[in-house]
Amino acid sequence: MSLSRITRSTVFCAAILTLGVSGYACAPSGKGASTTNLVAGDAASRVYVAPGSYDEYYSFLSGGFSGQVTVYGLPSGRLFKQIPVFSQFPQTGYGYSEETKAMLATTFGQVPWDDSHHTELSLTDGVPDGRWLFINANNTPRIARIDLKRFETVEILQIPNAAGGHASPFATPDTKYVVSATRFSVPIPQADVPIASYKQNFKGTLTFVTANQPGKMDVAFQIMMPGYDYDLGHAGKGPSDGWFFFTTYNSEQANTKLEVNASQADKDYIAAVNYRKAEQCIADGKAKKFGGSYVHNVVDPKTGVASSETKTGVTMLYPADCDGLVYYLPTPKSPHGVDIDPSGEYIVAGGKLATVIPVHSFTKMLKAIADKQFEKTIDGIPVLKYEAVIAGEVQKPGLGPLHTEFDGRGNAYTSMFISSEVVKWKLGTWEVLDRIPVYYSVGHIMIPGGDSRKPYGKYLLALDKITKDRYLPTGPEGSRSAQLIDISGDKMKMLLDFPTMGEPHYAQAVPASMLQPTSVKFEKLSENGNPFVTMAESDGGITRHGKRVDVKMIAIRSHFAPDILEGIQVGDTVYFHVTNIEQDWNIAHGFAVFGANNSGLTLPPGETRTLKWIPQAPAVYPFYCTDFCSALHQEMQGYVRVSPAGSNVALMANTSHTAQTAALGAEVKLNGAKHVVSATGLR
Amino acid sequence: MSLSRITRSTVFCAAILTLGVSGYACAPSGKGASTTNLVAGDAASRVYVAPGSYDEYYSFLSGGFSGQVTVYGLPSGRLFKQIPVFSQFPQTGYGYSEETKAMLATTFGQVPWDDSHHTELSLTDGVPDGRWLFINANNTPRIARIDLKRFETVEILQIPNAAGGHASPFATPDTKYVVSATRFSVPIPQADVPIASYKQNFKGTLTFVTANQPGKMDVAFQIMMPGYDYDLGHAGKGPSDGWFFFTTYNSEQANTKLEVNASQADKDYIAAVNYRKAEQCIADGKAKKFGGSYVHNVVDPKTGVASSETKTGVTMLYPADCDGLVYYLPTPKSPHGVDIDPSGEYIVAGGKLATVIPVHSFTKMLKAIADKQFEKTIDGIPVLKYEAVIAGEVQKPGLGPLHTEFDGRGNAYTSMFISSEVVKWKLGTWEVLDRIPVYYSVGHIMIPGGDSRKPYGKYLLALDKITKDRYLPTGPEGSRSAQLIDISGDKMKMLLDFPTMGEPHYAQAVPASMLQPTSVKFEKLSENGNPFVTMAESDGGITRHGKRVDVKMIAIRSHFAPDILEGIQVGDTVYFHVTNIEQDWNIAHGFAVFGANNSGLTLPPGETRTLKWIPQAPAVYPFYCTDFCSALHQEMQGYVRVSPAGSNVALMANTSHTAQTAALGAEVKLNGAKHVVSATGLR
């Protein structure tokens, strides 16, 4: 679609929508507008994945305010899975079961929700390698690792000395580090100070987290920065390998009504961080020990049980103490995205309020540093001269440039939030080549591998913030939306709209062939190391340790064993440890008990999951399989009898190992910790 | 696809999958098999909904173990929305916010999860009318009402004297009642009795709930039934209006390993309930007062705030006391679904283990009752003779018939779980007309309006329990799946596979035109009756009542007001009441505060939602908008200062109505209840 075909009203109405100017009637452009320049049949056949056939790409969309990750197939736009990460997920019991609840631990205690922003694939030599997916929590800053063999969250690291982990979890080309930067500056260390003392007391930090060993994420070091808002980041690559780039806004250091007060300066900054220099300064003893507590949650791959560890203290670098660590590149205006082209030479910024897309040159940056082309220095950080680092500006790109991705053929694509379009332009000449309207208010865009050294430049996904009239209405809360665009030719072609879960801030994607062969189909029962695994029907039973009762149970089509339990009393805490002993793909069971103040459990084949239950009254409580597993699924049920406290009803389970009461003083290992049986439970 | 085209290996492999016979290699039939008899381009164009165009139907799928309802467009299979019902939903704050958490209250306390099974549209004269959608909770029995103007859950009623609310919430043709029947029999009233005393002590109940007035659902009456498992139900219509039909299994009254012990009898029963007779018997004083506590949760339409009420006692009918109330129709074997054809004459049962599909005749049933063609009587319930009520049997339908829907053209469609197919057959002649394989293990099927008097017989949705190789793999936990089938011609045609959220037990659908015009786009601010609404920026502020602090705040592009708060102390409980004062479709905001042990909030336009926060340490905490709302969304933030307990930092908010401390003894109305301000908070 050529520029001339964009009507003024389309752009204007998108701007009206975005800026919220009231009293102006904009016709809904979605229904009436010609939104595609393919004939419908062509687009239909391009996105149709026939029953029994597979999609070409896995795509991973952040869930935004859902706190999760969603997995969509492309080009079909079908939602395969929601992976729980930072929020409770009643559907599977994530964040409720004994195996998973430690994943949501923080220094603030259990946090049931977060706002997940950016998915980031692990990289080898600057190219996605399909090992892990990282994602950040924005509200209570954390970084999670998802194992892409299992599509499960296996590790979460909290980020200390920070608030608002937005510029995160972008990775270095070898995944040595993933990063997190303060979106909101705060007193560091925290303190009860007047908010009006912002300029004196509020600081930001940039955090580098070691990421290349699963289960071992940790804060490598932090850099104490001026009290601005840090927004997004990307690592250098190729010639710029060893550098990391972060956008800032609010260099005005406003603390109220930032929409006005942080939009005063013509330019804010991109912070260019030489992290190899950071390593050198630390080795040279130029870093300081600094406080700060943070929690690290890891799923033990042997037991499948998550546990938490609280750590204290970090290595802090101050730019003034480490010459050459950080430089500021002036960048118009309140920049949001910062994206590095596949060659590693160009640093593209999306200035929300800028009228151009500025592109910095890494080569010029190095020369400007060598030539000391500094405007000034802020807290030990030299500010380079704009003219000394700028490679070019894309003129008249549209309104509100945010994010740029690359197709590997020398082209860049930038999302224009206010004018609701994606603009294609040429690296080096900076000329606009094509533009396509999107509906509405596009944020991030994603080309599979489009932020890496080797993009797969076939599709572009536009991640839209507002849908209004694009789908059948569903009441006051509508969905956000994605739009699939064909970028294989000279002109962009709109293929498909599909709604998303939560808000997709960013996405990553890889060819199906990268993940499909290694996807785990089920857990081998013989390798199930859960401390309460039940390997065979005859091994189930019930054990009392004081007021703690552990039930070990198997699930198999179509029964539980044991399925009759007696001798539990009001005042007991009961742990149902249920093992699905099936050894076949997709043969899942589930477990729930009547009246429990807890989520049910899903039970993938070969796995053990544990439901904690505190019965409140004498009664007979049914339990059942919650996952339709076989022709006799409805028959898969059992009963637990609960008697009054002090009752003499005998402890009983109808399996060959029936019931036992653990000896006082016996040692029990639970969730990685040793306990001793006492009369009142475990100590 | 004709019967001859079903290969033995397809049926056999599906059976292998379903029954879990191990040691047998079944080639994945999905990838290789020809799963469609349309050319791909034809199917593609049939399901493709071009960007900017709308789907033909809204479909509502139960979420099964997710506890929610999902809204998909047909024919595109796109997921528009997940409506939270019985489970916490961190994405919006449902079950976490002060406005919504009462919705999850039960007599067991707050229950964060349930297993939602069957969606049911409200009916007028036996036809879906688009007012409400009902859905049941299976684990802790409840029925929810969803308002289809808002696509929001507005009412939940707990079902007392029951366990496992599975045969629910099917409606009478005028929606006077929705029903719930005990899936699991239990002691009624509950008691601490041996599980082995099942036959003596365990009973079932059938519950009729008044449903036609929003906010006023209540238990109209219950019927005490023999201790079987009650599985599914459907109301009569036309000539059979006034009757309700429920399937039973486990008439063997087994209490362990039901897969074997409840599969002994050749026939179980359909219970035919004359509910007009029930009303008459109650009027005649033949019912008994009975105990049982239950909770009723309702969203006040004026305030938008949910509150809970606990009720005690029900009206109980015993079949022996009310002649003609219930009859049992013998039905082979362990029947699951019971479905009434559009004419109201035929009662079709799906016997999981039956080799035929039995169809009872309502006319013959009435005659058999008149002629007293009884086999025997169980607890006052006459058992009619099979031969006296059977209209016909569909011979050789396949393996494992479960559910039947109708196309309004005299045809019935039955899901065959074990042989993984949908079978089309003719009402009256009982001949099989067509069959189509589905992948895999189909449970419910749904034709829009297909269980009503007027089906829209264009599409059929097969709701499959197992997906295995149908999509790109996503680790040990895979999705369930739906398959869209064209039933407009003589032969069924497979159009599309799409994955689902949770497990879709049943679904309902209506033409888009029924709901689209009345869908609420946003709340009128002038009609927002939340007790803590803030109508204008100048009205925000902060008020201390002892240790309770209420913050009233507005959100508008792109700031909160107030956005600076001080004078809060450790030990306080802070309520952030945030009103989105936008008055435009889809202009949402969100709210979160750093470190909160709570979910964030989504804020649709015109609405007020409240986040409870207990700060733990002196610090400055940022808060921000979690929903990308404008070009300056990233600037939409604020700070709360928390001081130590007893600090003399003044209470402050940077709005014109700054801060106040409520007078002791003042009366405050919160969440529908009156409170008095005391020195330590509200009493």
Tab-separated table of N, CA, C and O in Angstrom, chain A residues 449-489:
chain	number	residue	atom	x	y	z
A	449	GLY	N	13.114	-13.645	14.724
A	449	GLY	CA	14.554	-13.347	14.663
A	449	GLY	C	14.875	-11.910	14.286
A	449	GLY	O	16.039	-11.577	14.036
A	450	GLY	N	13.880	-11.035	14.278
A	450	GLY	CA	14.026	-9.686	13.732
A	450	GLY	C	14.835	-8.726	14.580
A	450	GLY	O	15.099	-7.601	14.154
A	451	ASP	N	15.218	-9.151	15.792
A	451	ASP	CA	16.136	-8.349	16.597
A	451	ASP	C	17.477	-9.071	16.733
A	451	ASP	O	18.281	-8.712	17.587
A	452	SER	N	17.703	-10.082	15.897
A	452	SER	CA	18.925	-10.886	16.014
A	452	SER	C	19.829	-10.659	14.808
A	452	SER	O	19.545	-9.839	13.939
A	453	ARG	N	20.904	-11.416	14.742
A	453	ARG	CA	21.807	-11.312	13.598
A	453	ARG	C	21.201	-11.892	12.327
A	453	ARG	O	21.605	-11.559	11.225
A	454	LYS	N	20.235	-12.833	12.479
A	454	LYS	CA	19.691	-13.527	11.299
A	454	LYS	C	18.171	-13.573	11.313
A	454	LYS	O	17.578	-14.590	11.705
A	455	PRO	N	17.538	-12.503	10.888
A	455	PRO	CA	16.068	-12.494	10.868
A	455	PRO	C	15.518	-13.483	9.836
A	455	PRO	O	16.155	-13.757	8.816
A	456	TYR	N	14.326	-14.014	10.163
A	456	TYR	CA	13.541	-14.772	9.193
A	456	TYR	C	12.512	-13.782	8.636
A	456	TYR	O	11.455	-13.575	9.224
A	457	GLY	N	12.828	-13.149	7.539
A	457	GLY	CA	12.059	-11.974	7.120
A	457	GLY	C	10.837	-12.267	6.277
A	457	GLY	O	10.664	-11.693	5.207
A	458	LYS	N	9.978	-13.146	6.765
A	458	LYS	CA	8.780	-13.508	5.995
A	458	LYS	C	7.523	-12.831	6.526
A	458	LYS	O	6.668	-12.387	5.768
A	459	TYR	N	7.385	-12.830	7.851
A	459	TYR	CA	6.197	-12.262	8.481
A	459	TYR	C	6.589	-11.172	9.463
A	459	TYR	O	7.659	-11.230	10.077
A	460	LEU	N	5.680	-10.247	9.660
A	460	LEU	CA	5.800	-9.270	10.739
A	460	LEU	C	4.493	-9.307	11.528
A	460	LEU	O	3.400	-9.364	10.940
A	461	LEU	N	4.626	-9.314	12.837
A	461	LEU	CA	3.450	-9.303	13.689
A	461	LEU	C	3.358	-7.920	14.336
A	461	LEU	O	4.291	-7.482	15.017
A	462	ALA	N	2.241	-7.235	14.091
A	462	ALA	CA	1.989	-5.946	14.735
A	462	ALA	C	1.182	-6.213	15.998
A	462	ALA	O	0.178	-6.928	15.957
A	463	LEU	N	1.612	-5.653	17.122
A	463	LEU	CA	0.965	-5.910	18.411
A	463	LEU	C	0.246	-4.630	18.816
A	463	LEU	O	0.866	-3.653	19.242
A	464	ASP	N	-1.061	-4.652	18.649
A	464	ASP	CA	-1.869	-3.438	18.753
A	464	ASP	C	-2.435	-3.268	20.163
A	464	ASP	O	-2.794	-4.228	20.822
A	465	LYS	N	-2.554	-2.014	20.574
A	465	LYS	CA	-2.980	-1.716	21.943
A	465	LYS	C	-4.477	-1.541	22.056
A	465	LYS	O	-5.029	-1.646	23.146
A	466	ILE	N	-5.125	-1.199	20.985
A	466	ILE	CA	-6.556	-0.875	21.047
A	466	ILE	C	-7.239	-1.617	19.908
A	466	ILE	O	-6.727	-1.643	18.785
A	467	THR	N	-8.406	-2.229	20.192
A	467	THR	CA	-9.081	-2.962	19.121
A	467	THR	C	-10.408	-2.335	18.721
A	467	THR	O	-10.802	-2.438	17.576
A	468	LYS	N	-11.128	-1.736	19.681
A	468	LYS	CA	-12.436	-1.123	19.396
A	468	LYS	C	-13.291	-2.033	18.520
A	468	LYS	O	-13.739	-3.078	18.956
A	469	ASP	N	-13.460	-1.638	17.256
A	469	ASP	CA	-14.440	-2.278	16.379
A	469	ASP	C	-13.868	-3.430	15.559
A	469	ASP	O	-14.495	-3.859	14.606
A	470	ARG	N	-12.689	-3.936	15.930
A	470	ARG	CA	-12.055	-4.936	15.062
A	470	ARG	C	-12.638	-6.336	15.217
A	470	ARG	O	-12.439	-7.192	14.358
A	471	TYR	N	-13.289	-6.601	16.334
A	471	TYR	CA	-13.889	-7.915	16.571
A	471	TYR	C	-15.306	-7.712	17.072
A	471	TYR	O	-15.677	-6.613	17.482
A	472	LEU	N	-16.067	-8.776	17.095
A	472	LEU	CA	-17.364	-8.711	17.749
A	472	LEU	C	-17.158	-8.190	19.166
A	472	LEU	O	-16.231	-8.616	19.861
A	473	PRO	N	-17.992	-7.270	19.626
A	473	PRO	CA	-17.772	-6.675	20.949
A	473	PRO	C	-18.047	-7.676	22.076
A	473	PRO	O	-18.913	-8.547	21.956
A	474	THR	N	-17.307	-7.534	23.168
A	474	THR	CA	-17.458	-8.424	24.327
A	474	THR	C	-17.535	-7.613	25.613
A	474	THR	O	-16.855	-7.919	26.592
A	475	GLY	N	-18.353	-6.574	25.614
A	475	GLY	CA	-18.548	-5.800	26.838
A	475	GLY	C	-17.414	-4.823	27.079
A	475	GLY	O	-16.570	-4.591	26.210
A	476	PRO	N	-17.396	-4.226	28.295
A	476	PRO	CA	-16.447	-3.140	28.573
A	476	PRO	C	-14.975	-3.560	28.491
A	476	PRO	O	-14.129	-2.725	28.243
A	477	GLU	N	-14.672	-4.852	28.739
A	477	GLU	CA	-13.272	-5.264	28.653
A	477	GLU	C	-13.051	-5.990	27.335
A	477	GLU	O	-13.549	-7.113	27.145
A	478	GLY	N	-12.328	-5.375	26.437
A	478	GLY	CA	-12.026	-5.995	25.154
A	478	GLY	C	-10.626	-6.559	25.132
A	478	GLY	O	-9.841	-6.368	26.060
A	479	SER	N	-10.316	-7.247	24.074
A	479	SER	CA	-8.984	-7.822	23.900
A	479	SER	C	-8.041	-6.834	23.238
A	479	SER	O	-8.474	-5.931	22.535
A	480	ARG	N	-6.750	-7.062	23.425
A	480	ARG	CA	-5.751	-6.485	22.553
A	480	ARG	C	-5.623	-7.411	21.346
A	480	ARG	O	-6.262	-8.457	21.291
A	481	SER	N	-4.773	-7.037	20.415
A	481	SER	CA	-4.836	-7.720	19.127
A	481	SER	C	-3.473	-7.794	18.466
A	481	SER	O	-2.601	-6.955	18.706
A	482	ALA	N	-3.313	-8.805	17.634
A	482	ALA	CA	-2.125	-8.926	16.783
A	482	ALA	C	-2.571	-8.936	15.337
A	482	ALA	O	-3.669	-9.394	15.023
A	483	GLN	N	-1.707	-8.427	14.468
A	483	GLN	CA	-1.995	-8.476	13.030
A	483	GLN	C	-0.781	-9.033	12.313
A	483	GLN	O	0.342	-8.561	12.496
A	484	LEU	N	-1.044	-10.034	11.493
A	484	LEU	CA	0.022	-10.706	10.767
A	484	LEU	C	0.162	-10.076	9.387
A	484	LEU	O	-0.812	-10.001	8.628
A	485	ILE	N	1.382	-9.640	9.087
A	485	ILE	CA	1.659	-8.929	7.837
A	485	ILE	C	2.729	-9.700	7.064
A	485	ILE	O	3.746	-10.109	7.642
A	486	ASP	N	2.480	-9.904	5.803
A	486	ASP	CA	3.451	-10.542	4.912
A	486	ASP	C	4.479	-9.491	4.501
A	486	ASP	O	4.117	-8.460	3.918
A	487	ILE	N	5.757	-9.741	4.810
A	487	ILE	CA	6.801	-8.779	4.418
A	487	ILE	C	7.777	-9.412	3.423
A	487	ILE	O	8.883	-8.909	3.237
A	488	SER	N	7.345	-10.492	2.783
A	488	SER	CA	8.284	-11.191	1.895
A	488	SER	C	8.517	-10.435	0.580
A	488	SER	O	9.521	-10.658	-0.081
A	489	GLY	N	7.592	-9.570	0.210
A	489	GLY	CA	7.752	-8.832	-1.046
A	489	GLY	C	8.121	-7.370	-0.812
A	489	GLY	O	8.443	-6.970	0.307
